[in-house]
């Protein structure tokens, strides 16, 4: 047993139920100052007490998070692309490299490291070998690796594609997978023998986001890695508490909604 690896996994995933509420704020690595993340420090302050894990880049971690923070960090270590070059047709978002070495991840006391894979795109091989390089480093130093099944512009977020990408990530050694929820999600979880968390995706009405979290957990997800549907909500602290209630406390959508609705009405 790799004690460090096991300990880090149990810091990311609550040992009492194997689930996590991971707060994702890494979007700036290719989107720049996304709405809600302009002053990351202010955004994070009311949310961190309710998060099990924080997904973030090293630059943002150093600049916006006090070292006294006790929440485990899932460090985003892939990037090198931007929405600007993608929109200009100069490059594509799938053209990622590894952007942080494992020594710096250790220096930052990362509990996990994460990179995107773009299966079915021109950069499939490059991003899959990014993942395998990371798994080699993670195994060497006892740091779990989470694969993010990113989706190219033309790719459908359906069971066929997402379970293909998720299973490939596991076969290549990923210790966790982050993907999108889709119809038939329980089949994806069944074929993916590591903890699977779902991304929230673009901002939708709060109740819809709670519904998404409930359906994902019911289908076997180990929780969420949610960003925009929390920090872009008009009631972000209520949203993360409600999501937490769904992930850890078995709240129904109606029960969780009762935590959010009054805060939205203020
Ligand atoms: C993409 O920018 C990142 O990997 C995010 O961490 C991921 O998409 C989850 O955030 P959201 O819930 O906003 O989709």
Short mmCIF file of C-alpha atoms and ligand atoms in Angstrom, two decimals:
data_model
loop_
_atom_site.label_atom_id
_atom_site.label_comp_id
_atom_site.label_asym_id
_atom_site.label_seq_id
_atom_site.Cartn_x
_atom_site.Cartn_y
_atom_site.Cartn_z
CA UNK A 1 0.00 0.00 0.00
CA UNK A 2 1.18 3.50 -0.77
CA UNK A 3 0.24 5.20 2.49
CA UNK A 4 0.63 8.72 1.15
CA UNK A 5 -1.57 8.00 -1.86
CA UNK A 6 -4.26 6.40 0.32
CA UNK A 7 -4.14 9.22 2.84
CA UNK A 8 -4.45 11.89 0.14
CA UNK A 9 -7.40 10.08 -1.46
CA UNK A 10 -9.15 10.01 1.91
CA UNK A 11 -8.55 13.72 2.35
CA UNK A 12 -10.18 14.40 -1.02
CA UNK A 13 -13.05 11.91 -0.53
CA UNK A 14 -14.67 11.94 2.91
CA UNK A 15 -13.83 8.51 4.39
CA UNK A 16 -17.27 8.24 6.01
CA UNK A 17 -19.08 7.98 2.66
CA UNK A 18 -16.38 8.08 -0.02
CA UNK A 19 -17.82 11.30 -1.47
CA UNK A 20 -16.64 14.81 -2.05
CA UNK A 21 -17.86 18.32 -2.70
CA UNK A 22 -14.99 19.67 -4.76
CA UNK A 23 -15.21 23.37 -5.47
CA UNK A 24 -13.81 24.12 -8.94
CA UNK A 25 -12.28 27.56 -9.49
CA UNK A 26 -9.59 26.68 -12.04
CA UNK A 27 -11.46 28.06 -15.08
CA UNK A 28 -9.12 31.04 -15.47
CA UNK A 29 -6.38 28.79 -16.83
CA UNK A 30 -7.93 29.13 -20.27
CA UNK A 31 -10.90 31.51 -19.76
CA UNK A 32 -9.14 34.38 -17.97
CA UNK A 33 -11.18 36.46 -15.51
CA UNK A 34 -14.43 34.51 -15.69
CA UNK A 35 -17.49 36.12 -14.08
CA UNK A 36 -17.39 35.35 -10.37
CA UNK A 37 -13.67 34.66 -10.27
CA UNK A 38 -12.32 38.17 -10.85
CA UNK A 39 -11.58 38.53 -7.12
CA UNK A 40 -11.04 34.91 -6.32
CA UNK A 41 -10.09 35.63 -2.72
CA UNK A 42 -13.44 37.30 -2.04
CA UNK A 43 -15.36 34.59 -3.88
CA UNK A 44 -13.69 31.83 -1.92
CA UNK A 45 -14.04 33.23 1.58
CA UNK A 46 -17.70 32.27 2.22
CA UNK A 47 -17.45 29.03 0.22
CA UNK A 48 -14.34 27.30 1.55
CA UNK A 49 -15.88 26.32 4.90
CA UNK A 50 -18.34 24.11 2.99
CA UNK A 51 -15.95 22.51 0.49
CA UNK A 52 -14.22 19.15 0.90
CA UNK A 53 -11.60 19.96 -1.71
CA UNK A 54 -10.54 22.94 -3.83
CA UNK A 55 -9.67 22.55 -7.52
CA UNK A 56 -7.39 25.41 -8.49
CA UNK A 57 -4.25 26.38 -10.43
CA UNK A 58 -0.95 27.01 -8.72
CA UNK A 59 -0.91 30.72 -9.54
CA UNK A 60 -4.36 31.29 -8.10
CA UNK A 61 -3.56 29.18 -5.05
CA UNK A 62 -0.47 31.26 -4.27
CA UNK A 63 -2.19 34.61 -4.86
CA UNK A 64 -5.73 34.11 -3.57
CA UNK A 65 -5.67 31.48 -0.85
CA UNK A 66 -4.16 31.96 2.60
CA UNK A 67 -1.72 29.18 3.55
CA UNK A 68 -3.75 28.67 6.74
CA UNK A 69 -6.45 27.01 4.60
CA UNK A 70 -6.95 23.42 5.71
CA UNK A 71 -8.91 22.13 2.72
CA UNK A 72 -7.11 19.67 0.43
CA UNK A 73 -6.11 21.01 -2.97
CA UNK A 74 -6.69 19.33 -6.33
CA UNK A 75 -4.09 21.12 -8.39
CA UNK A 76 -4.81 21.72 -12.09
CA UNK A 77 -1.56 20.96 -13.91
CA UNK A 78 -2.60 21.03 -17.57
CA UNK A 79 -3.18 24.02 -19.82
CA UNK A 80 -1.29 26.15 -22.31
CA UNK A 81 -4.37 27.04 -24.35
CA UNK A 82 -6.83 29.93 -24.35
CA UNK A 83 -10.36 30.66 -25.43
CA UNK A 84 -8.90 33.44 -27.61
CA UNK A 85 -6.75 31.18 -29.80
CA UNK A 86 -9.57 28.66 -29.94
CA UNK A 87 -12.08 31.24 -31.14
CA UNK A 88 -9.59 32.67 -33.63
CA UNK A 89 -9.07 29.20 -35.06
CA UNK A 90 -5.33 29.49 -34.40
CA UNK A 91 -5.21 26.59 -31.99
CA UNK A 92 -7.70 24.46 -30.15
CA UNK A 93 -8.50 23.99 -26.47
CA UNK A 94 -7.44 20.36 -26.76
CA UNK A 95 -3.82 21.37 -27.45
CA UNK A 96 -2.83 21.11 -23.78
CA UNK A 97 0.54 20.47 -22.19
CA UNK A 98 1.46 19.81 -18.57
CA UNK A 99 1.94 23.17 -16.89
CA UNK A 100 3.30 22.37 -13.45
CA UNK A 101 5.81 19.77 -12.35
CA UNK A 102 5.24 17.39 -9.51
CA UNK A 103 7.92 19.01 -7.32
CA UNK A 104 5.92 22.23 -7.29
CA UNK A 105 2.73 20.31 -6.59
CA UNK A 106 4.45 18.80 -3.55
CA UNK A 107 5.74 22.24 -2.52
CA UNK A 108 2.13 23.42 -2.62
CA UNK A 109 1.05 20.43 -0.52
CA UNK A 110 -1.37 19.28 -3.23
CA UNK A 111 -3.61 16.39 -2.22
CA UNK A 112 -4.19 15.55 -5.89
CA UNK A 113 -3.10 16.61 -9.36
CA UNK A 114 -5.33 16.84 -12.39
CA UNK A 115 -5.11 17.17 -16.17
CA UNK A 116 -7.61 17.18 -19.00
CA UNK A 117 -7.80 14.53 -21.69
CA UNK A 118 -9.44 15.25 -25.03
CA UNK A 119 -10.43 11.89 -26.46
CA UNK A 120 -11.60 11.96 -30.06
CA UNK A 121 -9.74 15.16 -30.93
CA UNK A 122 -6.57 15.84 -32.90
CA UNK A 123 -4.71 16.11 -29.58
CA UNK A 124 -5.97 12.86 -28.11
CA UNK A 125 -2.55 11.18 -27.97
CA UNK A 126 -0.83 14.26 -26.55
CA UNK A 127 -3.35 14.69 -23.76
CA UNK A 128 -3.43 10.98 -22.97
CA UNK A 129 0.35 10.91 -22.68
CA UNK A 130 0.13 14.02 -20.48
CA UNK A 131 -2.07 11.90 -18.23
CA UNK A 132 0.28 8.92 -18.21
CA UNK A 133 3.28 11.14 -17.39
CA UNK A 134 1.28 12.51 -14.50
CA UNK A 135 0.28 9.05 -13.30
CA UNK A 136 3.94 8.00 -13.33
CA UNK A 137 4.83 11.03 -11.21
CA UNK A 138 1.80 10.55 -8.96
CA UNK A 139 2.66 6.90 -8.33
CA UNK A 140 6.27 7.83 -7.59
CA UNK A 141 5.33 10.47 -5.01
CA UNK A 142 2.02 9.12 -3.68
CA UNK A 143 -0.21 11.76 -5.23
CA UNK A 144 -3.54 10.73 -6.78
CA UNK A 145 -4.27 11.87 -10.32
CA UNK A 146 -7.71 12.95 -11.47
CA UNK A 147 -8.40 12.83 -15.20
CA UNK A 148 -10.77 15.47 -16.52
CA UNK A 149 -12.70 14.20 -19.53
CA UNK A 150 -12.83 17.46 -21.43
CA UNK A 151 -15.03 17.69 -24.46
CA UNK A 152 -13.95 19.11 -27.81
CA UNK A 153 -16.33 21.57 -29.44
CA UNK A 154 -17.86 19.00 -31.79
CA UNK A 155 -18.11 16.18 -29.30
CA UNK A 156 -21.45 15.13 -27.85
CA UNK A 157 -21.53 14.80 -24.08
CA UNK A 158 -23.23 11.43 -24.31
CA UNK A 159 -22.75 8.07 -22.64
CA UNK A 160 -20.77 6.61 -25.50
CA UNK A 161 -18.18 9.37 -25.58
CA UNK A 162 -17.99 10.06 -21.84
CA UNK A 163 -17.72 6.41 -20.83
CA UNK A 164 -15.09 5.85 -23.53
CA UNK A 165 -12.99 8.75 -22.24
CA UNK A 166 -13.53 7.84 -18.57
CA UNK A 167 -12.59 4.19 -19.05
CA UNK A 168 -9.50 5.07 -21.06
CA UNK A 169 -8.44 7.36 -18.20
CA UNK A 170 -8.78 4.50 -15.71
CA UNK A 171 -6.91 2.08 -17.97
CA UNK A 172 -4.08 4.61 -18.17
CA UNK A 173 -3.89 4.75 -14.39
CA UNK A 174 -6.05 7.68 -13.24
CA UNK A 175 -7.09 7.39 -9.59
CA UNK A 176 -10.20 9.55 -10.03
CA UNK A 177 -12.22 10.75 -13.02
CA UNK A 178 -14.14 13.94 -13.50
CA UNK A 179 -16.69 13.87 -16.26
CA UNK A 180 -20.12 15.22 -17.19
CA UNK A 181 -23.45 13.76 -16.20
CA UNK A 182 -25.35 12.09 -19.04
CA UNK A 183 -28.31 9.77 -19.55
CA UNK A 184 -27.31 6.25 -18.53
CA UNK A 185 -24.65 7.60 -16.14
CA UNK A 186 -24.87 4.49 -13.95
CA UNK A 187 -23.40 2.50 -16.86
CA UNK A 188 -20.45 4.89 -17.00
CA UNK A 189 -19.85 4.47 -13.25
CA UNK A 190 -20.12 0.70 -13.54
CA UNK A 191 -17.42 0.61 -16.21
CA UNK A 192 -15.15 3.06 -14.41
CA UNK A 193 -13.74 1.41 -11.27
CA UNK A 194 -12.42 4.59 -9.59
CA UNK A 195 -14.37 7.42 -7.92
CA UNK A 196 -16.17 9.52 -10.53
CA UNK A 197 -17.21 13.12 -9.87
CA UNK A 198 -19.28 15.29 -12.15
CA UNK A 199 -18.60 18.81 -13.38
CA UNK A 200 -21.47 21.24 -13.02
CA UNK A 201 -21.07 22.82 -16.44
CA UNK A 202 -22.43 26.19 -17.51
CA UNK A 203 -24.60 28.13 -15.07
CA UNK A 204 -28.20 26.91 -15.06
CA UNK A 205 -31.06 27.78 -12.70
CA UNK A 206 -30.13 26.76 -9.16
CA UNK A 207 -32.81 24.13 -8.82
CA UNK A 208 -31.64 22.46 -12.05
CA UNK A 209 -28.09 22.31 -10.73
CA UNK A 210 -29.33 20.65 -7.53
CA UNK A 211 -31.30 18.18 -9.62
CA UNK A 212 -28.13 17.39 -11.58
CA UNK A 213 -26.18 16.72 -8.39
CA UNK A 214 -28.96 14.50 -7.00
CA UNK A 215 -29.25 12.45 -10.20
CA UNK A 216 -25.47 12.03 -10.43
CA UNK A 217 -25.10 10.83 -6.83
CA UNK A 218 -28.10 8.51 -7.24
CA UNK A 219 -26.40 7.06 -10.33
CA UNK A 220 -23.21 6.35 -8.38
CA UNK A 221 -21.13 9.52 -8.63
CA UNK A 222 -18.71 10.07 -5.74
CA UNK A 223 -19.82 13.67 -5.64
CA UNK A 224 -19.31 16.82 -7.63
CA UNK A 225 -16.53 19.03 -8.86
CA UNK A 226 -18.73 22.08 -9.28
CA UNK A 227 -17.80 25.63 -10.11
CA UNK A 228 -20.03 28.03 -12.05
CA UNK A 229 -23.29 26.74 -10.60
CA UNK A 230 -21.94 27.66 -7.19
CA UNK A 231 -19.82 30.79 -7.57
CA UNK A 232 -22.01 32.39 -10.28
CA UNK A 233 -25.17 31.89 -8.25
CA UNK A 234 -26.75 34.91 -6.57
CA UNK A 235 -26.62 32.80 -3.39
CA UNK A 236 -23.28 30.97 -3.64
CA UNK A 237 -22.92 29.97 0.02
CA UNK A 238 -26.46 28.61 0.10
CA UNK A 239 -25.78 26.69 -3.11
CA UNK A 240 -22.68 24.96 -1.82
CA UNK A 241 -24.46 24.09 1.43
CA UNK A 242 -27.35 22.63 -0.56
CA UNK A 243 -25.03 20.64 -2.82
CA UNK A 244 -23.27 19.39 0.28
CA UNK A 245 -26.60 18.29 1.71
CA UNK A 246 -27.28 16.28 -1.42
CA UNK A 247 -23.82 14.71 -1.65
CA UNK A 248 -23.32 13.84 2.03
CA UNK A 249 -26.66 14.01 3.80
CA UNK A 250 -29.08 12.46 1.33
CA UNK A 251 -31.19 15.60 0.90
CA UNK A 252 -33.85 15.47 -1.77
CA UNK A 253 -33.91 18.20 -4.39
CA UNK A 254 -36.87 19.81 -2.59
CA UNK A 255 -35.02 19.79 0.74
CA UNK A 256 -31.89 21.23 -0.81
CA UNK A 257 -33.91 23.85 -2.70
CA UNK A 258 -35.35 25.05 0.60
CA UNK A 259 -31.83 26.06 1.62
CA UNK A 260 -31.35 28.13 -1.53
CA UNK A 261 -34.72 29.65 -2.47
CA UNK A 262 -35.03 32.07 0.48
CA UNK A 263 -31.48 33.34 -0.12
CA UNK A 264 -32.23 34.01 -3.79
CA UNK A 265 -35.33 35.98 -2.86
CA UNK A 266 -33.38 38.38 -0.61
C1 LIG B 1 -12.91 23.75 -16.50
O1 LIG B 1 -12.76 24.92 -16.68
C2 LIG B 1 -12.56 23.14 -15.26
O2 LIG B 1 -11.99 21.88 -15.36
C3 LIG B 1 -13.66 23.13 -14.21
O3 LIG B 1 -13.05 22.71 -13.05
C4 LIG B 1 -14.83 22.21 -14.50
O4 LIG B 1 -15.42 22.47 -15.71
C5 LIG B 1 -15.86 22.23 -13.36
O5 LIG B 1 -16.42 23.48 -13.24
P1 LIG B 1 -17.92 23.76 -13.70
O6 LIG B 1 -18.79 23.14 -12.66
O7 LIG B 1 -18.02 25.25 -13.72
O8 LIG B 1 -18.14 23.13 -15.03
#
